[in-house]
Short mmCIF file of N, CA and C in Angstrom, two decimals:
data_model
loop_
_atom_site.label_atom_id
_atom_site.label_comp_id
_atom_site.label_asym_id
_atom_site.label_seq_id
_atom_site.Cartn_x
_atom_site.Cartn_y
_atom_site.Cartn_z
N MET A 1 -5.92 26.12 -30.69
CA MET A 1 -4.93 25.50 -31.56
C MET A 1 -3.60 25.52 -30.65
N LEU A 2 -3.69 26.55 -30.14
CA LEU A 2 -2.50 26.93 -28.76
C LEU A 2 -2.17 25.73 -27.92
N TYR A 3 -3.39 25.47 -27.31
CA TYR A 3 -3.29 24.26 -26.47
C TYR A 3 -2.81 23.17 -26.74
N GLY A 4 -3.14 22.69 -28.06
CA GLY A 4 -3.13 21.38 -28.73
C GLY A 4 -1.29 21.38 -29.29
N SER A 5 -1.11 22.68 -29.56
CA SER A 5 0.46 22.74 -29.71
C SER A 5 1.40 22.40 -28.64
N LEU A 6 0.85 23.51 -27.42
CA LEU A 6 1.63 23.08 -26.42
C LEU A 6 1.65 21.59 -25.45
N HIS A 7 0.70 21.03 -25.93
CA HIS A 7 0.23 19.96 -25.43
C HIS A 7 1.58 18.61 -25.74
N CYS A 8 2.30 19.13 -26.76
CA CYS A 8 3.47 18.04 -27.09
C CYS A 8 4.38 18.58 -26.22
N ALA A 9 4.58 19.28 -25.54
CA ALA A 9 5.34 19.46 -24.21
C ALA A 9 5.51 18.54 -23.26
N VAL A 10 4.38 17.56 -23.38
CA VAL A 10 4.20 16.32 -22.36
C VAL A 10 5.72 15.25 -22.99
N ILE A 11 5.82 15.05 -24.10
CA ILE A 11 6.69 14.56 -24.73
C ILE A 11 7.98 14.71 -23.84
N ILE A 12 8.51 15.66 -23.91
CA ILE A 12 9.83 15.92 -23.67
C ILE A 12 10.16 15.98 -22.19
N PHE A 13 8.99 16.43 -21.51
CA PHE A 13 9.05 15.99 -19.89
C PHE A 13 8.80 14.72 -19.71
N THR A 14 8.17 13.60 -20.39
CA THR A 14 7.94 12.42 -19.94
C THR A 14 9.19 11.47 -20.48
N ALA A 15 9.99 12.12 -21.03
CA ALA A 15 11.42 11.61 -21.28
C ALA A 15 12.36 11.85 -20.57
N LEU A 16 12.27 13.17 -20.10
CA LEU A 16 13.13 13.38 -19.28
C LEU A 16 13.00 12.75 -17.90
N LEU A 17 11.97 12.85 -17.44
CA LEU A 17 11.60 12.00 -16.26
C LEU A 17 11.72 10.81 -16.23
N SER A 18 11.45 9.93 -17.53
CA SER A 18 11.41 8.48 -17.40
C SER A 18 13.04 8.31 -17.39
N VAL A 19 14.20 9.04 -17.81
CA VAL A 19 15.47 8.98 -17.46
C VAL A 19 15.47 8.73 -15.99
N ALA A 20 15.52 10.22 -15.41
CA ALA A 20 15.40 10.39 -13.92
C ALA A 20 14.92 9.61 -13.04
N PHE A 21 13.58 8.62 -13.26
CA PHE A 21 13.03 7.99 -12.43
C PHE A 21 12.88 6.51 -12.75
N LEU A 22 12.95 5.95 -14.05
CA LEU A 22 13.06 5.31 -14.50
C LEU A 22 14.42 4.23 -15.12
N GLY A 23 14.86 5.35 -15.08
CA GLY A 23 16.56 4.43 -15.63
C GLY A 23 16.54 4.61 -17.14
N ARG A 24 15.65 5.14 -17.90
CA ARG A 24 15.66 4.90 -19.16
C ARG A 24 16.95 5.66 -20.14
N THR A 25 17.04 5.11 -21.10
CA THR A 25 18.16 6.04 -22.06
C THR A 25 17.68 6.48 -23.09
N ILE A 26 18.27 7.53 -23.62
CA ILE A 26 17.17 8.30 -24.67
C ILE A 26 18.44 8.25 -25.75
N ARG A 27 17.93 7.48 -26.92
CA ARG A 27 18.85 7.27 -28.03
C ARG A 27 18.93 8.63 -28.75
N ALA A 28 19.88 8.40 -30.13
CA ALA A 28 19.86 10.29 -30.84
C ALA A 28 18.82 10.37 -31.58
N GLN A 29 17.93 9.52 -31.99
CA GLN A 29 17.19 9.85 -32.99
C GLN A 29 15.64 10.41 -31.66
N MET A 30 15.55 9.86 -30.55
CA MET A 30 14.88 10.29 -29.72
C MET A 30 15.39 11.97 -29.08
N TRP A 31 16.36 12.01 -29.17
CA TRP A 31 16.98 13.20 -28.79
C TRP A 31 16.80 14.50 -30.35
N ILE A 32 16.50 14.02 -31.17
CA ILE A 32 16.53 14.74 -32.67
C ILE A 32 14.74 15.07 -32.45
N GLY A 33 13.84 13.78 -31.94
CA GLY A 33 12.73 14.43 -31.87
C GLY A 33 12.08 15.46 -30.87
N ILE A 34 12.84 15.05 -29.59
CA ILE A 34 12.94 16.61 -28.42
C ILE A 34 13.49 17.67 -28.68
N VAL A 35 14.50 17.58 -29.63
CA VAL A 35 14.69 19.17 -30.08
C VAL A 35 13.86 19.53 -31.22
N SER A 36 13.15 18.93 -31.80
CA SER A 36 12.01 19.46 -32.74
C SER A 36 10.92 19.66 -32.48
N VAL A 37 10.84 19.11 -30.87
CA VAL A 37 9.62 19.77 -30.30
C VAL A 37 9.72 20.70 -29.63
N ILE A 38 11.00 21.05 -29.08
CA ILE A 38 11.44 22.14 -28.59
C ILE A 38 11.42 23.57 -29.54
N VAL A 39 11.76 22.88 -30.46
CA VAL A 39 12.07 24.35 -32.02
C VAL A 39 10.53 24.67 -32.45
N GLY A 40 9.39 23.53 -32.44
CA GLY A 40 8.09 24.03 -32.36
C GLY A 40 7.49 24.67 -31.53
N LEU A 41 7.42 24.17 -30.38
CA LEU A 41 7.02 24.89 -28.81
C LEU A 41 7.57 25.95 -28.87
N ALA A 42 8.71 26.90 -29.41
CA ALA A 42 9.19 28.25 -29.20
C ALA A 42 8.35 28.87 -30.63
N VAL A 43 8.67 28.42 -31.53
CA VAL A 43 8.05 28.61 -32.66
C VAL A 43 6.33 29.12 -32.62
N VAL A 44 5.61 28.03 -31.97
CA VAL A 44 4.47 28.40 -31.78
C VAL A 44 4.07 29.56 -30.55
N GLY A 45 4.87 29.29 -29.24
CA GLY A 45 4.81 30.19 -28.18
C GLY A 45 5.23 31.78 -28.41
N VAL A 46 6.48 31.72 -29.56
CA VAL A 46 6.47 33.27 -30.07
C VAL A 46 5.20 34.04 -30.76
N SER A 47 5.10 33.05 -31.84
CA SER A 47 4.19 33.55 -32.76
C SER A 47 2.76 34.00 -32.10
N ASP A 48 2.38 33.34 -31.12
CA ASP A 48 1.35 34.01 -30.33
C ASP A 48 1.58 35.27 -29.77
N ILE A 49 2.65 35.62 -29.34
CA ILE A 49 2.98 36.99 -29.04
C ILE A 49 2.97 37.89 -30.04
N ILE A 50 3.88 37.66 -31.03
CA ILE A 50 4.34 38.37 -32.57
C ILE A 50 3.01 38.56 -33.33
N PHE A 51 2.15 37.57 -33.78
CA PHE A 51 1.60 38.10 -33.98
C PHE A 51 -0.27 37.85 -33.65
N ASN A 52 0.07 38.68 -32.57
CA ASN A 52 -1.45 38.88 -31.64
C ASN A 52 -1.92 40.12 -32.45
N THR A 53 -3.31 39.86 -32.94
CA THR A 53 -3.97 40.99 -33.83
C THR A 53 -5.15 41.80 -32.75
N ASP A 54 -5.55 41.01 -31.77
CA ASP A 54 -6.15 41.47 -31.03
C ASP A 54 -5.30 42.44 -29.82
N LYS A 55 -5.53 43.64 -29.96
CA LYS A 55 -4.90 44.43 -29.45
C LYS A 55 -5.61 44.88 -27.74
N ASN A 56 -6.74 44.11 -27.73
CA ASN A 56 -7.14 44.01 -26.18
C ASN A 56 -6.57 43.13 -25.12
N LYS A 57 -6.01 41.85 -25.87
CA LYS A 57 -5.26 41.01 -25.12
C LYS A 57 -4.10 41.48 -24.41
N ASP A 58 -3.78 41.06 -23.49
CA ASP A 58 -2.38 41.42 -22.62
C ASP A 58 -1.56 40.54 -22.78
N THR A 59 -0.22 40.74 -23.60
CA THR A 59 0.91 39.88 -23.41
C THR A 59 1.34 39.31 -22.52
N ASN A 60 1.40 40.29 -20.94
CA ASN A 60 1.55 39.18 -19.85
C ASN A 60 0.80 38.02 -19.89
N GLY A 61 -0.60 37.92 -20.04
CA GLY A 61 -1.81 37.20 -19.75
C GLY A 61 -1.45 35.73 -20.70
N ILE A 62 -1.07 36.23 -22.25
CA ILE A 62 -0.79 35.21 -22.80
C ILE A 62 0.51 34.38 -22.24
N ILE A 63 1.51 35.11 -21.95
CA ILE A 63 2.65 34.08 -21.43
C ILE A 63 2.04 33.33 -20.38
N ALA A 64 1.56 34.20 -19.23
CA ALA A 64 0.65 33.55 -18.05
C ALA A 64 0.18 32.10 -18.32
N GLY A 65 -0.61 32.53 -19.60
CA GLY A 65 -1.42 31.13 -20.04
C GLY A 65 -0.56 29.79 -20.44
N ASP A 66 0.04 30.23 -21.18
CA ASP A 66 1.36 29.59 -22.00
C ASP A 66 2.19 28.94 -20.65
N LEU A 67 2.87 29.27 -19.93
CA LEU A 67 3.14 28.86 -18.68
C LEU A 67 2.66 27.94 -17.89
N LEU A 68 1.36 28.16 -17.76
CA LEU A 68 -0.20 27.45 -16.90
C LEU A 68 -0.14 26.06 -17.92
N ILE A 69 -0.18 26.42 -19.05
CA ILE A 69 -0.29 25.13 -20.23
C ILE A 69 1.13 24.08 -19.63
N ILE A 70 2.22 24.32 -20.14
CA ILE A 70 3.54 23.75 -19.97
C ILE A 70 3.57 23.27 -18.32
N MET A 71 2.92 23.88 -17.47
CA MET A 71 3.06 23.38 -16.09
C MET A 71 2.37 22.01 -15.87
N ALA A 72 0.96 22.12 -16.68
CA ALA A 72 0.11 21.20 -16.86
C ALA A 72 0.77 20.20 -17.35
N GLN A 73 1.55 20.18 -18.20
CA GLN A 73 1.93 18.87 -19.07
C GLN A 73 3.04 18.67 -18.18
N ILE A 74 4.05 19.12 -17.45
CA ILE A 74 4.65 18.53 -16.53
C ILE A 74 4.10 17.73 -15.31
N ILE A 75 2.87 18.04 -15.20
CA ILE A 75 2.12 17.36 -14.23
C ILE A 75 1.88 15.93 -14.80
N VAL A 76 1.11 16.30 -15.81
CA VAL A 76 0.73 14.97 -16.87
C VAL A 76 1.87 14.10 -16.94
N ALA A 77 3.04 14.66 -16.86
CA ALA A 77 4.56 13.65 -17.11
C ALA A 77 4.87 12.92 -16.23
N VAL A 78 4.53 13.82 -14.72
CA VAL A 78 5.32 13.20 -13.53
C VAL A 78 3.69 11.80 -13.47
N GLN A 79 2.42 12.15 -13.70
CA GLN A 79 1.44 11.11 -13.63
C GLN A 79 1.97 9.69 -14.64
N MET A 80 2.29 10.23 -15.89
CA MET A 80 2.74 8.87 -16.74
C MET A 80 3.95 8.31 -16.05
N VAL A 81 4.85 8.99 -15.52
CA VAL A 81 5.96 8.04 -15.28
C VAL A 81 5.67 7.31 -14.08
N TYR A 82 4.87 7.77 -12.99
CA TYR A 82 4.72 7.20 -11.86
C TYR A 82 3.51 6.03 -12.30
N GLU A 83 2.67 6.22 -13.34
CA GLU A 83 1.43 5.20 -13.53
C GLU A 83 2.85 3.95 -14.04
N GLU A 84 3.77 4.09 -14.83
CA GLU A 84 4.53 3.16 -15.48
C GLU A 84 5.24 2.59 -14.49
N ARG A 85 5.62 3.30 -13.22
CA ARG A 85 6.68 2.81 -12.34
C ARG A 85 5.71 1.69 -11.79
N VAL A 86 4.48 2.20 -11.02
CA VAL A 86 3.68 1.18 -10.50
C VAL A 86 3.04 0.04 -11.36
N ILE A 87 2.67 0.29 -12.19
CA ILE A 87 2.38 -0.56 -13.27
C ILE A 87 3.48 -1.96 -13.33
N ASN A 88 4.71 -1.48 -13.36
CA ASN A 88 6.00 -2.62 -13.72
C ASN A 88 6.08 -3.27 -12.26
N ARG A 89 5.69 -2.42 -10.85
CA ARG A 89 6.26 -2.71 -9.94
C ARG A 89 5.39 -3.94 -9.55
N PHE A 90 4.04 -3.80 -9.60
CA PHE A 90 2.92 -4.82 -9.24
C PHE A 90 2.19 -5.58 -10.31
N THR A 91 1.92 -6.48 -10.17
CA THR A 91 1.50 -7.56 -11.00
C THR A 91 -0.15 -7.02 -11.25
N ILE A 92 -0.20 -6.11 -12.04
CA ILE A 92 -1.67 -5.46 -12.17
C ILE A 92 -1.60 -5.32 -13.68
N HIS A 93 -2.83 -5.55 -14.30
CA HIS A 93 -3.03 -5.31 -16.02
C HIS A 93 -3.23 -3.97 -16.34
N PRO A 94 -2.61 -3.34 -17.19
CA PRO A 94 -2.66 -1.82 -17.40
C PRO A 94 -4.36 -1.58 -17.34
N LEU A 95 -4.82 -2.21 -18.11
CA LEU A 95 -6.40 -1.62 -18.41
C LEU A 95 -7.18 -1.44 -16.85
N GLU A 96 -6.81 -2.68 -16.10
CA GLU A 96 -7.40 -2.61 -14.61
C GLU A 96 -6.83 -1.33 -14.09
N ALA A 97 -5.79 -1.17 -14.01
CA ALA A 97 -4.97 -0.09 -13.61
C ALA A 97 -5.65 1.18 -13.54
N VAL A 98 -6.14 1.50 -14.88
CA VAL A 98 -6.58 2.49 -15.67
C VAL A 98 -8.23 2.47 -15.48
N GLY A 99 -8.69 1.39 -15.30
CA GLY A 99 -10.36 1.33 -14.25
C GLY A 99 -10.20 1.81 -12.93
N TRP A 100 -9.21 1.23 -12.10
CA TRP A 100 -8.96 1.61 -10.92
C TRP A 100 -8.68 3.17 -10.93
N GLU A 101 -8.08 3.91 -11.77
CA GLU A 101 -7.64 5.08 -11.70
C GLU A 101 -9.21 5.81 -11.88
N GLY A 102 -9.96 5.48 -12.83
CA GLY A 102 -11.16 6.26 -13.25
C GLY A 102 -12.25 5.90 -12.13
N ILE A 103 -12.38 4.90 -11.50
CA ILE A 103 -13.17 4.76 -10.28
C ILE A 103 -12.72 5.51 -9.09
N PHE A 104 -11.31 5.77 -8.98
CA PHE A 104 -10.80 6.56 -7.94
C PHE A 104 -11.19 8.25 -8.37
N GLY A 105 -11.12 8.56 -9.40
CA GLY A 105 -11.56 10.11 -9.49
C GLY A 105 -12.62 10.32 -9.73
N PHE A 106 -13.63 9.26 -10.03
CA PHE A 106 -15.01 9.13 -10.04
C PHE A 106 -15.77 9.54 -8.38
N VAL A 107 -15.17 8.71 -7.86
CA VAL A 107 -15.32 8.59 -6.28
C VAL A 107 -14.86 10.09 -5.76
N LEU A 108 -13.66 10.29 -6.22
CA LEU A 108 -12.93 11.59 -5.01
C LEU A 108 -13.63 12.83 -5.81
N LEU A 109 -14.10 12.88 -7.01
CA LEU A 109 -14.58 13.96 -7.32
C LEU A 109 -15.84 14.19 -7.12
N GLY A 110 -16.83 12.97 -7.04
CA GLY A 110 -18.02 13.15 -6.37
C GLY A 110 -18.11 13.28 -5.09
N LEU A 111 -17.30 12.97 -4.04
CA LEU A 111 -17.27 13.68 -2.72
C LEU A 111 -16.88 15.34 -2.81
N LEU A 112 -16.01 15.71 -3.71
CA LEU A 112 -15.72 16.94 -3.58
C LEU A 112 -16.83 18.03 -3.92
N LEU A 113 -17.55 17.59 -4.46
CA LEU A 113 -18.83 18.10 -5.23
C LEU A 113 -19.72 18.79 -3.73
N ILE A 114 -19.63 17.69 -2.73
CA ILE A 114 -20.50 18.36 -1.59
C ILE A 114 -19.72 19.58 -0.91
N PRO A 115 -18.34 19.81 -0.56
CA PRO A 115 -17.66 20.87 -0.04
C PRO A 115 -17.67 22.05 -0.93
N PHE A 116 -17.84 21.78 -2.61
CA PHE A 116 -17.81 22.51 -3.19
C PHE A 116 -19.11 23.34 -3.39
N PHE A 117 -20.25 22.69 -3.52
CA PHE A 117 -21.65 23.15 -2.91
C PHE A 117 -21.75 24.30 -1.55
N HIS A 118 -20.40 24.20 -0.77
CA HIS A 118 -20.99 24.90 0.47
C HIS A 118 -19.99 25.97 0.87
N ILE A 119 -18.89 25.89 -0.38
CA ILE A 119 -17.97 27.33 -0.11
C ILE A 119 -18.34 28.49 -0.93
N ASP A 120 -18.19 29.40 -0.25
CA ASP A 120 -18.60 30.55 -0.78
C ASP A 120 -17.29 31.19 -1.41
N ALA A 121 -17.29 31.31 -2.74
CA ALA A 121 -16.14 31.63 -3.57
C ALA A 121 -16.26 33.28 -4.04
N GLY A 122 -17.40 34.20 -3.24
CA GLY A 122 -17.44 35.27 -3.59
C GLY A 122 -17.55 35.80 -5.34
N ALA A 123 -16.50 36.75 -5.56
CA ALA A 123 -16.35 37.09 -6.60
C ALA A 123 -15.53 36.28 -7.64
N PHE A 124 -15.11 35.20 -7.16
CA PHE A 124 -14.21 34.29 -8.05
C PHE A 124 -15.52 33.34 -8.91
N SER A 125 -16.47 33.50 -8.32
CA SER A 125 -17.41 32.29 -9.01
C SER A 125 -18.56 33.04 -9.56
N GLU A 126 -18.97 32.67 -10.74
CA GLU A 126 -20.16 33.32 -11.83
C GLU A 126 -21.50 33.04 -11.73
N LEU A 127 -21.47 31.86 -10.58
CA LEU A 127 -22.90 31.63 -10.21
C LEU A 127 -23.52 32.55 -9.15
N PRO A 128 -25.02 32.42 -9.52
CA PRO A 128 -25.99 33.28 -8.65
C PRO A 128 -25.58 33.32 -7.34
N THR A 129 -25.44 31.87 -6.95
CA THR A 129 -24.90 31.82 -5.21
C THR A 129 -23.65 31.90 -5.22
N HIS A 130 -22.90 32.21 -6.01
CA HIS A 130 -21.41 32.61 -5.85
C HIS A 130 -20.54 31.44 -4.87
N LYS A 131 -21.06 30.08 -5.50
CA LYS A 131 -20.46 28.83 -4.71
C LYS A 131 -19.26 28.48 -5.49
N LEU A 132 -18.68 27.46 -5.21
CA LEU A 132 -17.68 26.86 -5.93
C LEU A 132 -18.27 26.14 -6.93
N ASP A 133 -19.42 25.41 -6.92
CA ASP A 133 -20.02 24.60 -7.83
C ASP A 133 -21.33 24.57 -7.39
N ASP A 134 -22.29 23.92 -8.36
CA ASP A 134 -23.67 23.72 -7.74
C ASP A 134 -24.00 22.37 -8.50
N ALA A 135 -24.10 21.38 -8.24
CA ALA A 135 -24.05 20.13 -8.94
C ALA A 135 -25.57 19.96 -9.07
N ILE A 136 -26.50 20.50 -7.80
CA ILE A 136 -27.74 20.13 -8.06
C ILE A 136 -28.32 20.79 -8.96
N ASP A 137 -27.94 22.22 -9.28
CA ASP A 137 -28.27 22.98 -10.42
C ASP A 137 -27.78 22.15 -11.95
N ALA A 138 -26.82 21.29 -11.71
CA ALA A 138 -25.99 21.28 -12.97
C ALA A 138 -27.18 19.66 -13.42
N PHE A 139 -27.51 19.32 -12.67
CA PHE A 139 -27.99 17.95 -12.94
C PHE A 139 -29.53 18.70 -13.14
N HIS A 140 -30.01 19.63 -12.82
CA HIS A 140 -31.32 19.90 -13.28
C HIS A 140 -31.19 20.80 -14.81
N GLN A 141 -30.10 21.24 -15.02
CA GLN A 141 -29.95 21.52 -16.15
C GLN A 141 -29.57 20.63 -17.17
N LEU A 142 -29.14 18.97 -16.53
CA LEU A 142 -28.81 18.12 -17.44
C LEU A 142 -30.52 17.37 -17.79
N GLY A 143 -31.39 17.51 -17.18
CA GLY A 143 -32.45 16.85 -17.13
C GLY A 143 -33.35 17.69 -17.96
N GLN A 144 -32.98 19.22 -18.24
CA GLN A 144 -33.93 20.07 -19.15
C GLN A 144 -33.54 20.46 -20.51
N ASN A 145 -32.42 19.59 -20.92
CA ASN A 145 -31.85 19.75 -22.17
C ASN A 145 -32.29 18.95 -22.93
N TRP A 146 -32.88 19.37 -23.64
CA TRP A 146 -33.73 18.13 -24.93
C TRP A 146 -32.67 17.34 -25.64
N GLN A 147 -31.56 18.14 -25.88
CA GLN A 147 -30.75 17.10 -26.98
C GLN A 147 -30.29 15.63 -26.03
N ILE A 148 -29.85 15.99 -24.83
CA ILE A 148 -29.52 14.81 -23.81
C ILE A 148 -30.80 13.67 -23.93
N LEU A 149 -32.07 14.56 -23.25
CA LEU A 149 -33.07 13.43 -23.54
C LEU A 149 -33.65 12.70 -24.51
N THR A 150 -33.47 13.40 -25.85
CA THR A 150 -33.55 12.78 -27.10
C THR A 150 -32.78 11.79 -27.41
N ALA A 151 -31.36 11.80 -26.90
CA ALA A 151 -30.30 10.78 -26.97
C ALA A 151 -30.38 9.52 -26.78
N THR A 152 -31.20 9.59 -25.69
CA THR A 152 -31.21 8.06 -24.93
C THR A 152 -32.36 7.43 -25.63
#
């Protein structure tokens, strides 16, 4: 639930970045919405620490996790503003841009599986081979899953 709440921070960062890079103006009702989101984020973040019922959880770990989620939302906001800038600059249909983005991501991540299979991650990997990823084993597991096999 916390990620879903902190995910709303993308609204704030997208609005501010669109002012800085797209020349947009934020009207009064938008500022009210942004302040409401900030207050909600503060309530969620503080309640996560105050109402921590599990004494084994590290407060610093919770704060670090919250900050990582916020940083991820900044990256998503940068991507959204950049995509809007590119779509407005070129004559490309937005659905075509999304399609090319999907193809690019599929090819790039597919190619990254090759070095990830050969990089030894040591103690950071939970795989028996201690590699970053094992795509061959993943495909084997997909082929052995009865739920996937019966869904087709």
